[in-house]
PDB file of C-alpha atoms and ligand atoms in Angstrom:
ATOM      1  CA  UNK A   1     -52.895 -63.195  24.582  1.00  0.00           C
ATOM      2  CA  UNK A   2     -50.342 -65.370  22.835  1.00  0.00           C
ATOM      3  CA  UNK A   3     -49.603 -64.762  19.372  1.00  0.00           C
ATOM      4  CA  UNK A   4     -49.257 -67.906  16.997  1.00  0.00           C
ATOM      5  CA  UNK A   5     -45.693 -68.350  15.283  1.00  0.00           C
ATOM      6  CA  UNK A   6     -47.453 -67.663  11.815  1.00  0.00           C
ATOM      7  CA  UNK A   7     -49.441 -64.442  12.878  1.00  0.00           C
ATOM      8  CA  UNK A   8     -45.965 -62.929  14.564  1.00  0.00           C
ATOM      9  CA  UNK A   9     -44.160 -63.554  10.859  1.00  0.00           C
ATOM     10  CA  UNK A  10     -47.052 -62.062   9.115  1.00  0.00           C
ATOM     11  CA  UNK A  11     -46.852 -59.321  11.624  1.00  0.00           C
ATOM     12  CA  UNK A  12     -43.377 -58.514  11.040  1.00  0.00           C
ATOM     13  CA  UNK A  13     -43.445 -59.160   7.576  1.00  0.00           C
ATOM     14  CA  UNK A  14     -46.038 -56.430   7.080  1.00  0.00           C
ATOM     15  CA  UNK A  15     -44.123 -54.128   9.579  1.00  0.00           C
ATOM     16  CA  UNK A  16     -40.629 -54.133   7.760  1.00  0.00           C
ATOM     17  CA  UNK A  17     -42.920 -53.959   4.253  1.00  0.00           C
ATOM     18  CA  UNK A  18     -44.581 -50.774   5.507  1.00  0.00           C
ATOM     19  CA  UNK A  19     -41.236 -49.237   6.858  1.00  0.00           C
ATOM     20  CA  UNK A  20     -39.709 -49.943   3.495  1.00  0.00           C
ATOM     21  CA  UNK A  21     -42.469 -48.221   1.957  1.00  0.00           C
ATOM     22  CA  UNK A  22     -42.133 -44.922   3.850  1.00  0.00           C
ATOM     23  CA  UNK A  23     -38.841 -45.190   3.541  1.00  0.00           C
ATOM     24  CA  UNK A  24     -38.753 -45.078  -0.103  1.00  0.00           C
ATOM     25  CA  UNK A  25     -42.024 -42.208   0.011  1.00  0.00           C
ATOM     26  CA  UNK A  26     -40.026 -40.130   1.985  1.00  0.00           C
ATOM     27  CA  UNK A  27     -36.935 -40.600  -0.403  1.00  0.00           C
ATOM     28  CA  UNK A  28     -39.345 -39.674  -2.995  1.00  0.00           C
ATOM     29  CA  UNK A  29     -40.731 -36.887  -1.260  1.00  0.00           C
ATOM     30  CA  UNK A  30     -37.076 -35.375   0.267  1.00  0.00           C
ATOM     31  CA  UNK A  31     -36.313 -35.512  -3.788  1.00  0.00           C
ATOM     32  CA  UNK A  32     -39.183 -33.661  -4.592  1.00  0.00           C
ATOM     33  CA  UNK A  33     -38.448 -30.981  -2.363  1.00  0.00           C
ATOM     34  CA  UNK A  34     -34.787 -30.715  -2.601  1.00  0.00           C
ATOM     35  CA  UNK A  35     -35.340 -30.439  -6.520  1.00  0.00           C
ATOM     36  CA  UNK A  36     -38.249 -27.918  -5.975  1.00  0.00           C
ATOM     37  CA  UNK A  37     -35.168 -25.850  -3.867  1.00  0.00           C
ATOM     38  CA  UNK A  38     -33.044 -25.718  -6.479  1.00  0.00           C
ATOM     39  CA  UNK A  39     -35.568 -24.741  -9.179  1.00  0.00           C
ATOM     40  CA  UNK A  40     -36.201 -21.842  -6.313  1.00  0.00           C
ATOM     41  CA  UNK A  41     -31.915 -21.510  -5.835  1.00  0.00           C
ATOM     42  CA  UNK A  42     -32.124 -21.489 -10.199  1.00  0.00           C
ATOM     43  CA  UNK A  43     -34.554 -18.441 -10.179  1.00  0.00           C
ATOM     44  CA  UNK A  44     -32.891 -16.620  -7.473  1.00  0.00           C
ATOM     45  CA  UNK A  45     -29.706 -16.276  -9.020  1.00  0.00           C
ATOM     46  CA  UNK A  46     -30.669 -16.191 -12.593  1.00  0.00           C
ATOM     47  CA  UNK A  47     -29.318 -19.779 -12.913  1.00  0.00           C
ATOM     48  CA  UNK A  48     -29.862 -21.368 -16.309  1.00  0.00           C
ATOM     49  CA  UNK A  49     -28.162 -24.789 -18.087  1.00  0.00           C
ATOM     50  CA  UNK A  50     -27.841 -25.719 -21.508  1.00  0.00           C
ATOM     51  CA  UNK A  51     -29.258 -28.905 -21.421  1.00  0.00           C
ATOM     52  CA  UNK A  52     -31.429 -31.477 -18.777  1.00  0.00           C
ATOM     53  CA  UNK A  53     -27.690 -32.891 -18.346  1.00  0.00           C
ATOM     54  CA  UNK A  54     -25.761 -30.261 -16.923  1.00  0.00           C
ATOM     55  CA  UNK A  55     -29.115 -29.683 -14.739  1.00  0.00           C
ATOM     56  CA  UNK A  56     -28.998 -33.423 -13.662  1.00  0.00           C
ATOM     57  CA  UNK A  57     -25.162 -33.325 -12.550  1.00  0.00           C
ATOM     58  CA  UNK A  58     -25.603 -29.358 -11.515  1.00  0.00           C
ATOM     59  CA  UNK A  59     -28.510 -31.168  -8.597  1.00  0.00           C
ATOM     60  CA  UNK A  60     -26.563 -33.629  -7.908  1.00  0.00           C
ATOM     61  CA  UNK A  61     -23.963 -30.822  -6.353  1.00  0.00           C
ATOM     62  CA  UNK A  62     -26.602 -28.958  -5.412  1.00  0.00           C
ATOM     63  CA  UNK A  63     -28.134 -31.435  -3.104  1.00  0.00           C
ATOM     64  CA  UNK A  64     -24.402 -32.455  -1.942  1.00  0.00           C
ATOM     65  CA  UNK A  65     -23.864 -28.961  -0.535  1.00  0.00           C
ATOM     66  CA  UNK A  66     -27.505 -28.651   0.621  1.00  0.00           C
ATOM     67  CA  UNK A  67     -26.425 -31.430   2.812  1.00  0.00           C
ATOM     68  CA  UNK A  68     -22.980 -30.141   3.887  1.00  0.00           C
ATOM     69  CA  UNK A  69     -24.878 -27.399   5.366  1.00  0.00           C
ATOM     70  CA  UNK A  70     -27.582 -28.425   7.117  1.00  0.00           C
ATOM     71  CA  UNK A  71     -25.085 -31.289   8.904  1.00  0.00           C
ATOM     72  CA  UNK A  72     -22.564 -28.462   9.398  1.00  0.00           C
ATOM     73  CA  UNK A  73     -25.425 -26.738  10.779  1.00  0.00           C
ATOM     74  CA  UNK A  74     -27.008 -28.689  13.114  1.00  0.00           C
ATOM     75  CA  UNK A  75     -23.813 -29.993  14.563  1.00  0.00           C
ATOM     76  CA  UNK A  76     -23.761 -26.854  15.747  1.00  0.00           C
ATOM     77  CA  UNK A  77     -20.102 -27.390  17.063  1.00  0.00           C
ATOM     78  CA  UNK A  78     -18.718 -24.113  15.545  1.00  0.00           C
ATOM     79  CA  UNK A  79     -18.888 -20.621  16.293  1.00  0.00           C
ATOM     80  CA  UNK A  80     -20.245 -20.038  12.448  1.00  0.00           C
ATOM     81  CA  UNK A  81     -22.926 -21.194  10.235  1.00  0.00           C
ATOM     82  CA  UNK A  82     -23.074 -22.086   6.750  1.00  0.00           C
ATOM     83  CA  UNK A  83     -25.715 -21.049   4.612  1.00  0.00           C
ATOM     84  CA  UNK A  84     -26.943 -21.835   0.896  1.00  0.00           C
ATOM     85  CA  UNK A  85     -25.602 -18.974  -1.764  1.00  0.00           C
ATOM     86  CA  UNK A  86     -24.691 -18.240  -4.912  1.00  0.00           C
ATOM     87  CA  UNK A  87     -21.736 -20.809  -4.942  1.00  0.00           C
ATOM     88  CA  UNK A  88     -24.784 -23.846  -4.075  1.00  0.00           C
ATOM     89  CA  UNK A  89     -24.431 -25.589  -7.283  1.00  0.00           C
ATOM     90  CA  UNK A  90     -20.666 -25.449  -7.891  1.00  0.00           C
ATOM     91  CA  UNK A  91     -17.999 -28.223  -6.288  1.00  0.00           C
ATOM     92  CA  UNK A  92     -15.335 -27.066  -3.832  1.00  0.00           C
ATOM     93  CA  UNK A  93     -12.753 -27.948  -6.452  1.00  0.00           C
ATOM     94  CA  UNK A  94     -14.781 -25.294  -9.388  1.00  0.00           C
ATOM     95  CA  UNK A  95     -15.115 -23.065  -6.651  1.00  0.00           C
ATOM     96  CA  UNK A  96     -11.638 -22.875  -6.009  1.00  0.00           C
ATOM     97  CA  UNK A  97     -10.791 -22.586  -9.053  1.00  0.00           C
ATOM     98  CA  UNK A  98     -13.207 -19.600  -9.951  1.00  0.00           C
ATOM     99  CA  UNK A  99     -11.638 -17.924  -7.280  1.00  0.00           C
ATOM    100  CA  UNK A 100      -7.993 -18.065  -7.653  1.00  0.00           C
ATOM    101  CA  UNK A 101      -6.389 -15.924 -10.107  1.00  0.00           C
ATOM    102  CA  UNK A 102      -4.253 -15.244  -7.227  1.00  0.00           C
ATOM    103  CA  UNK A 103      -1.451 -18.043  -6.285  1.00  0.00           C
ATOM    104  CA  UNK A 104       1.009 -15.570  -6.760  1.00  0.00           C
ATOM    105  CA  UNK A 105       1.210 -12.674  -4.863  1.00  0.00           C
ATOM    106  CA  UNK A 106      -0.072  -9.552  -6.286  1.00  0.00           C
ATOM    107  CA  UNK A 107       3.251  -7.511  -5.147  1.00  0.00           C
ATOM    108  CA  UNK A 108       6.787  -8.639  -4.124  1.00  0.00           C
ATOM    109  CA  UNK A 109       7.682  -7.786  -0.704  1.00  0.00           C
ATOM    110  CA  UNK A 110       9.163  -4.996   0.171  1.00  0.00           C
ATOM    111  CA  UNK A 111      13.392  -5.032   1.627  1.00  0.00           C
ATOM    112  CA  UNK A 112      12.871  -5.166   5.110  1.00  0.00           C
ATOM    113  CA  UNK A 113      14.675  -1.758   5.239  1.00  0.00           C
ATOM    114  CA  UNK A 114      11.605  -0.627   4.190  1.00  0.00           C
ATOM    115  CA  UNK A 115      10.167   0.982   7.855  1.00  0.00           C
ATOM    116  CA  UNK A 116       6.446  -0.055   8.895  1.00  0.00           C
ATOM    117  CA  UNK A 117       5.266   3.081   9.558  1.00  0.00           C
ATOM    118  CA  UNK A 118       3.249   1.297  12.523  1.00  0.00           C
ATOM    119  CA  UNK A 119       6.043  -0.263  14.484  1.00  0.00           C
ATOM    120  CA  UNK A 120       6.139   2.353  17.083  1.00  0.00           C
ATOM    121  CA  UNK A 121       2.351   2.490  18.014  1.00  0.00           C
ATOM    122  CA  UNK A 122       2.060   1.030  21.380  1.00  0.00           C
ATOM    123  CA  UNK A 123      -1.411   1.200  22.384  1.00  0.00           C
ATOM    124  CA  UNK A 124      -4.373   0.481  19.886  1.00  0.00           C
ATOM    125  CA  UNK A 125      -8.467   1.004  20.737  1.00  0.00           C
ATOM    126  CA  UNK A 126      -9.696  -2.417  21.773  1.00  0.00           C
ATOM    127  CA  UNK A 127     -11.919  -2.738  18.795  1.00  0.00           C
ATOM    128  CA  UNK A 128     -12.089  -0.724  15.501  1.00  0.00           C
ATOM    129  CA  UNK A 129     -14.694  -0.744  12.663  1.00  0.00           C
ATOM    130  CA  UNK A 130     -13.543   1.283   9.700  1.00  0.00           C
ATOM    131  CA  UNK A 131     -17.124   1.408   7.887  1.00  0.00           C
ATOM    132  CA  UNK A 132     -18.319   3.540  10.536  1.00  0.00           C
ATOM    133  CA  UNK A 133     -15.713   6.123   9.963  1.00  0.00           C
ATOM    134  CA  UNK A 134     -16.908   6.342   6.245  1.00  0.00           C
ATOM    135  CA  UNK A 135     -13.593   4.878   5.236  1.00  0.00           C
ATOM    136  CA  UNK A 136     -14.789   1.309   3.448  1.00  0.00           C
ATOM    137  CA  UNK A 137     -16.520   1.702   0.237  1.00  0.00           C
ATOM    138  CA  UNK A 138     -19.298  -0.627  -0.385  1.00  0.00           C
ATOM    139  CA  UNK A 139     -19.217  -4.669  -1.066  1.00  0.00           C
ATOM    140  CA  UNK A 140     -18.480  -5.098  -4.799  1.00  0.00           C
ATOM    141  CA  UNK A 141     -19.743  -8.817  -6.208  1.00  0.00           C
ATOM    142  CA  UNK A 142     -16.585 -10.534  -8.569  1.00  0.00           C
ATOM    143  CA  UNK A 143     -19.937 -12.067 -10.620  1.00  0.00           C
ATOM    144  CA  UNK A 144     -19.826 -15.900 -11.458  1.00  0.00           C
ATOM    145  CA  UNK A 145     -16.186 -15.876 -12.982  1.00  0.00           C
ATOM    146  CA  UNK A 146     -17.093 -19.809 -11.555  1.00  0.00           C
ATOM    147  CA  UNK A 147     -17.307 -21.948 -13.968  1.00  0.00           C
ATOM    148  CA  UNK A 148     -16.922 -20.490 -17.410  1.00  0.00           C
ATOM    149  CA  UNK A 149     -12.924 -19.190 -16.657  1.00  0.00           C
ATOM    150  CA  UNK A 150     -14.013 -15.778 -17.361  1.00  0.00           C
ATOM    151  CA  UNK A 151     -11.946 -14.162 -14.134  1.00  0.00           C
ATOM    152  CA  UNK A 152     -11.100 -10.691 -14.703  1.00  0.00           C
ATOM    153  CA  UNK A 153      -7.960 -10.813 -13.287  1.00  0.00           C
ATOM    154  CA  UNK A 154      -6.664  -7.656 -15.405  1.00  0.00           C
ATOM    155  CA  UNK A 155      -9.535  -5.633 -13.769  1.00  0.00           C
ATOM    156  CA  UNK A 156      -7.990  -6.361 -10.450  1.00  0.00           C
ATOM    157  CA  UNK A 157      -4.516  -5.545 -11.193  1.00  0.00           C
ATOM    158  CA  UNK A 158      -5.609  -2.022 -12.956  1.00  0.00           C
ATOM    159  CA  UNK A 159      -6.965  -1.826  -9.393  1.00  0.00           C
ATOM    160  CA  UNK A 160      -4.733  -1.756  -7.581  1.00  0.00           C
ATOM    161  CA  UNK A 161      -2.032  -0.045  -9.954  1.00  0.00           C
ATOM    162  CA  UNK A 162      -3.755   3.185  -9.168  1.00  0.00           C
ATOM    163  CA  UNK A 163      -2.579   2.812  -5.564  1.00  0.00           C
ATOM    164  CA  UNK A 164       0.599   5.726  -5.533  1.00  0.00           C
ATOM    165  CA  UNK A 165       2.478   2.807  -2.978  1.00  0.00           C
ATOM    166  CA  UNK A 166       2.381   0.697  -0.734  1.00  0.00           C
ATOM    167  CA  UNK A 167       4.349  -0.386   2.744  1.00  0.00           C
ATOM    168  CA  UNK A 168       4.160  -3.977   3.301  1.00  0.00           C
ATOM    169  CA  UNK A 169       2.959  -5.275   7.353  1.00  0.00           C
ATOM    170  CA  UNK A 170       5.761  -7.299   8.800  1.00  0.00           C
ATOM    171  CA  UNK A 171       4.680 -10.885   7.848  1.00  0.00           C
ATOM    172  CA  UNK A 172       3.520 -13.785  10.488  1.00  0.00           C
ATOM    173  CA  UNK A 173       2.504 -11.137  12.807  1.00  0.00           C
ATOM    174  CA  UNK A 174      -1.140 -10.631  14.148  1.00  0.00           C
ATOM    175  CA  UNK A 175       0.185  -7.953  16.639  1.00  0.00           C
ATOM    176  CA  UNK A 176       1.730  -5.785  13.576  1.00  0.00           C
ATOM    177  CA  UNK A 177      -0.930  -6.240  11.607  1.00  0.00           C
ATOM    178  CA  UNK A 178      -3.364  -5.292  14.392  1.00  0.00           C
ATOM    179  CA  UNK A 179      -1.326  -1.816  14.616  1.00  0.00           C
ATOM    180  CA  UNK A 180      -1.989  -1.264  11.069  1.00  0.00           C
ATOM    181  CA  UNK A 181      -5.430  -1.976  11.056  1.00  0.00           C
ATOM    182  CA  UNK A 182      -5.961   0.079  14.010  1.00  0.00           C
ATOM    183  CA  UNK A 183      -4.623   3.084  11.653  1.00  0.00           C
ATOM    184  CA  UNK A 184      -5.753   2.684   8.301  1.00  0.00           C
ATOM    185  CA  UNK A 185      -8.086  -0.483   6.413  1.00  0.00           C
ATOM    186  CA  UNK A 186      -5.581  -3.140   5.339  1.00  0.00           C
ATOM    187  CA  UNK A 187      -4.933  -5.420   2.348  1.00  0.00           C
ATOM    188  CA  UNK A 188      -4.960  -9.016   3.373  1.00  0.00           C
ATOM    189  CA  UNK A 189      -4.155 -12.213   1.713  1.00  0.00           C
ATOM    190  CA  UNK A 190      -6.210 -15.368   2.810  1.00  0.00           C
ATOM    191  CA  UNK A 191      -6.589 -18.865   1.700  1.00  0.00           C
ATOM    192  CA  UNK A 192     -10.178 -19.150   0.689  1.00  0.00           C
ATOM    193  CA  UNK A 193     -10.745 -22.349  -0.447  1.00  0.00           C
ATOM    194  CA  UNK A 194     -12.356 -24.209   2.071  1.00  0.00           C
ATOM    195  CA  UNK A 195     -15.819 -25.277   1.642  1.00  0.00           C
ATOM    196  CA  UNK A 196     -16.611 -23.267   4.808  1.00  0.00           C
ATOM    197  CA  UNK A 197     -15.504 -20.728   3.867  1.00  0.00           C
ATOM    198  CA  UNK A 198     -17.491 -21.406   0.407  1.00  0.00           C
ATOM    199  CA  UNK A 199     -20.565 -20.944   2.141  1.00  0.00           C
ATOM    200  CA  UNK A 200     -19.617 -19.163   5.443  1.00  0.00           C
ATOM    201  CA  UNK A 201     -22.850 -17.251   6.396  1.00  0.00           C
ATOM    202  CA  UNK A 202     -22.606 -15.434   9.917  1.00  0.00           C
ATOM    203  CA  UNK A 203     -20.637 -15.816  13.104  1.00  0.00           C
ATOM    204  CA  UNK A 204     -16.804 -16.109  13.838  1.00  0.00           C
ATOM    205  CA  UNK A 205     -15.041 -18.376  11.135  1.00  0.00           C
ATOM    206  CA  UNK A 206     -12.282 -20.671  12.880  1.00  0.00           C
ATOM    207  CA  UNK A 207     -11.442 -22.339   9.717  1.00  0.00           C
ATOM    208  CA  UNK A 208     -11.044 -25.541   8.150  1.00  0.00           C
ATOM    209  CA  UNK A 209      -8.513 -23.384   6.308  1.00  0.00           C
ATOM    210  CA  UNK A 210      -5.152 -23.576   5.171  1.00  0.00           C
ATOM    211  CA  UNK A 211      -2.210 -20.925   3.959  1.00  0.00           C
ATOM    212  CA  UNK A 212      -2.312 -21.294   0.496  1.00  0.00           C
ATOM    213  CA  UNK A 213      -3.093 -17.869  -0.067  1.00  0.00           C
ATOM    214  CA  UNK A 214      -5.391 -17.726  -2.854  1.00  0.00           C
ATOM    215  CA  UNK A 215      -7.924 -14.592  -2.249  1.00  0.00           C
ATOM    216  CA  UNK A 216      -7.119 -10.618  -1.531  1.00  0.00           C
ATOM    217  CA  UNK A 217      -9.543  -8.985   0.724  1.00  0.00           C
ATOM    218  CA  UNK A 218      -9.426  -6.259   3.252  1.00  0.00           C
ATOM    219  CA  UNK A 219      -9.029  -5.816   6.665  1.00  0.00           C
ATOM    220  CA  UNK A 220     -11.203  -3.012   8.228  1.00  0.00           C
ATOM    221  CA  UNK A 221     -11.416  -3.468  11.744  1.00  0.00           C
ATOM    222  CA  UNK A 222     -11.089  -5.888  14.633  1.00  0.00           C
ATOM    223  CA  UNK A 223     -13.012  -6.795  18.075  1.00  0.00           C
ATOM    224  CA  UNK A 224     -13.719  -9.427  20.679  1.00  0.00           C
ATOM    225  CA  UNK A 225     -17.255 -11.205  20.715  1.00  0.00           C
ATOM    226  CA  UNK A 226     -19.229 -10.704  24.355  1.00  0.00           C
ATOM    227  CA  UNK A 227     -17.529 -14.313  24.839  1.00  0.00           C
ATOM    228  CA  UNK A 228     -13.822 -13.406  24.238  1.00  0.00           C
ATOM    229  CA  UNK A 229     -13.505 -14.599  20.894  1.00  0.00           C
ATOM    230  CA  UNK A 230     -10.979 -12.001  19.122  1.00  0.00           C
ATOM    231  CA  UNK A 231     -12.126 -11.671  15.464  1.00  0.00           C
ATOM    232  CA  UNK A 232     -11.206  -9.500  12.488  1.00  0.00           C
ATOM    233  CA  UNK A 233     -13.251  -7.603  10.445  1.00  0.00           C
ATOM    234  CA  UNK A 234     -12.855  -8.598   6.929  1.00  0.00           C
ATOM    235  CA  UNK A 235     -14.391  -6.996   3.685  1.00  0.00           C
ATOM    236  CA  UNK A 236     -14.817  -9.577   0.783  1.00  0.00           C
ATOM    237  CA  UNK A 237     -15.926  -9.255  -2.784  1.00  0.00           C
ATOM    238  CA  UNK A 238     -18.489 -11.602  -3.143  1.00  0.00           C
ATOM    239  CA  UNK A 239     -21.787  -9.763  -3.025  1.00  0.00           C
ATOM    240  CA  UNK A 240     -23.592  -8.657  -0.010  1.00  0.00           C
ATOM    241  CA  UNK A 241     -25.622 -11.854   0.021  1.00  0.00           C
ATOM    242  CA  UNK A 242     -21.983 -13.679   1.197  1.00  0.00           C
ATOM    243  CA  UNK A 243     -21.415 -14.182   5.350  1.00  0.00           C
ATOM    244  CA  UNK A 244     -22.530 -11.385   7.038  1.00  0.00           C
ATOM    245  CA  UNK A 245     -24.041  -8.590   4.430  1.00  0.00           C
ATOM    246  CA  UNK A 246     -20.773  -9.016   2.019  1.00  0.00           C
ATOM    247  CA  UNK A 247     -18.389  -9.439   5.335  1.00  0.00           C
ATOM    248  CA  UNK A 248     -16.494 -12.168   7.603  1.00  0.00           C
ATOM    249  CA  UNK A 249     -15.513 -12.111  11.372  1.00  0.00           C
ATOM    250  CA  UNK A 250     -12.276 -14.425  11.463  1.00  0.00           C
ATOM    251  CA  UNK A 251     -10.778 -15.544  14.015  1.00  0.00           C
ATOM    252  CA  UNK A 252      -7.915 -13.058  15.655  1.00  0.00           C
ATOM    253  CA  UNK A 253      -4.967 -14.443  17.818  1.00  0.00           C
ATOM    254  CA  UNK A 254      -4.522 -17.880  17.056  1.00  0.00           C
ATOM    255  CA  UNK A 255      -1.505 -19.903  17.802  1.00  0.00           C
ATOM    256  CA  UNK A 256       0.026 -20.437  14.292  1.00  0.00           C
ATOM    257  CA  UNK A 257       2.033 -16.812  13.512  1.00  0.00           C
ATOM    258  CA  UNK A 258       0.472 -17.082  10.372  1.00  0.00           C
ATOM    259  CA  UNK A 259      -3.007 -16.075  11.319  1.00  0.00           C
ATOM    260  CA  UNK A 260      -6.262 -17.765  10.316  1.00  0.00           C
ATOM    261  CA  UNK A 261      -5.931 -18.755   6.915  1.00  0.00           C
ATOM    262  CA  UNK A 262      -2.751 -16.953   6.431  1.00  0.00           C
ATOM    263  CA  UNK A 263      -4.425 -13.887   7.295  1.00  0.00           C
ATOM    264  CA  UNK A 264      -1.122 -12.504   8.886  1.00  0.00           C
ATOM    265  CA  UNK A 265       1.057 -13.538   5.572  1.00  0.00           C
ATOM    266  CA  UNK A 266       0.645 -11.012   3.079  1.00  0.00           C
ATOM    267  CA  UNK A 267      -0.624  -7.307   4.230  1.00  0.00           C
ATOM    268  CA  UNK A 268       0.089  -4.467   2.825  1.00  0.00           C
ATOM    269  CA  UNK A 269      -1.444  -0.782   2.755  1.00  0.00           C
ATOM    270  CA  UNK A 270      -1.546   1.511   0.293  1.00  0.00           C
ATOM    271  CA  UNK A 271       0.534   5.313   0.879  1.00  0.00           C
ATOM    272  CA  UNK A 272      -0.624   7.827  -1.381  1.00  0.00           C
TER     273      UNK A 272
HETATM  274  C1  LIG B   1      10.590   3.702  15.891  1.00  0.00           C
HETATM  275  O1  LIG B   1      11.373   4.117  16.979  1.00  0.00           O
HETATM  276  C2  LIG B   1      12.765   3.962  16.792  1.00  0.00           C
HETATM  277  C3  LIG B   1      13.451   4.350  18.110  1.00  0.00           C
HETATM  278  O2  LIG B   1      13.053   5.624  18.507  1.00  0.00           O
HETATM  279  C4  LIG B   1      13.229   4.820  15.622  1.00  0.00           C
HETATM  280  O3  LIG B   1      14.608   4.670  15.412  1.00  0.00           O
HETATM  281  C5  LIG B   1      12.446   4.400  14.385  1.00  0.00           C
HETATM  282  O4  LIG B   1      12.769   5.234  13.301  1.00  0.00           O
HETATM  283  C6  LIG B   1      10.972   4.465  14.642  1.00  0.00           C
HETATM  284  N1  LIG B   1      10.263   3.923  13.486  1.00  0.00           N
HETATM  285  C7  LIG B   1       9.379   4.607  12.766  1.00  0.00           C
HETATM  286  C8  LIG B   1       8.771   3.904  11.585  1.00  0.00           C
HETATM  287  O5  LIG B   1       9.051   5.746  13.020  1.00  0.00           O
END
């Protein structure tokens, strides 16, 4: 049966009216939730603003990342997936920032006269996870240092002046550093700042990185995935709710000398 001209307009008219309508109820309703998820995010990690402002723009990043993820996520294009975690309502830029205390290198390197101990090993175990000989000590959390410029930077270099000496790892090289590793945990410098990285939850990171080394952390072993993927084992300091239980798998053999994020740049272990 034929519809007249004027019932097909009213038709339509009514159809792109009730579209519009559910459009706008589901905006409503996606805003409800998302700000019911950061009230949730808020009393997880003991989050609290001064003022309805700072909560307003704080959601606003919130929500941003929130959606970072779940796209990241469900593109599903990557060997790694993002989660939401303590850094949820901070910018890539504050997070960067929070975290960096460390543009210039904690050390100078070493004269190359200096031997690397490790530069006669010839064959290395084909994986190696240095928490299950006892030798790692557990994940410590930095705290928020974010936003409020509070880094304790001093703490770190007390740290590490306890250390009798250290023997720097021939630089740009993933096969000297993998002899090191393979005898002792390492000291690594990486470039954190991605917003993967950010929110890296599980799986083998492959970046977006650069080499702007900006973050020390510690290499404590190494392995290949059941697909081939070479990794290393990395120890952070970000809490145990951070990638896997306080830990990242990054990538391991990659064509630029430099490593993954520099990871090949800066390593150095400590001789007592
Ligand atoms: C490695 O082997 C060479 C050749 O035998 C030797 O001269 C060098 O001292 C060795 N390096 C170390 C760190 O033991």
């Amino acid at each position: 049966m034929a519809l007249t001209l004027e019932r097909k307009f009213i038709l339509s008219t009514l159809l792109v009216l009730g579209l519009w309508a559910s459009e706008a109820m589901s905006r409503t309703l996606y805003e409800a939730s998302m700000s019911e998820r950061h009230e949730q995010w808020m009393a997880d990690h003991g989050r609290v603003y001064k003022d309805n402002t700072e909560k307003e723009m704080r959601f606003k990043i919130f929500n941003d990342n929130v959606q970072f993820i779940e796209s990241f996520n469900s593109a599903g294009n990557r060997p790694y997936k993002l989660s939401i975690n303590q850094f949820a309502d901070l910018t890539n830029d504050e997070f960067q920032a929070s975290h960096n205390g460390y543009k210039i290198p904690s050390h100078p390197r070493l004269s190359n006269a200096t031997p690397f101990r490790y530069e006669n090993v010839t064959a290395v175990p084909t994986s190696m996870d240095w928490r299950k000989k006892g030798a790692v000590t557990p994940i410590k959390d930095q705290g928020q240092c974010a936003t409020d410029g509070t880094c304790n930077t001093k703490k770190e270099a007390s740290h590490a002046a306890k250390i009798g000496g250290y023997e720097n790892v021939p630089a740009n090289s993933e096969s000297a550093l993998l002899k090191a590793v393979a005898n002792q945990p390492i000291s690594v410098s990486i470039d954190a700042g991605g917003a993967s990285f950010q929110f890296y939850s599980s799986g083998i990171f492959t970046g977006d990185c650069g080499t702007d080394l900006d973050h020390g952390v510690t290499a404590v072993g190494y392995g290949t995935t059941a697909d081939g993927t070479k990794y290393w084992l990395v120890k952070n300091s970000w809490g145990t709710s951070w990638g896997e239980e306080g830990y990242i798998r990054m990538q391991r053999d990659i064509a630029a000398k430099e490593g993954l994020c520099g990871i090949a740049m800066d390593s150095s272990y400590p001789t007592a």
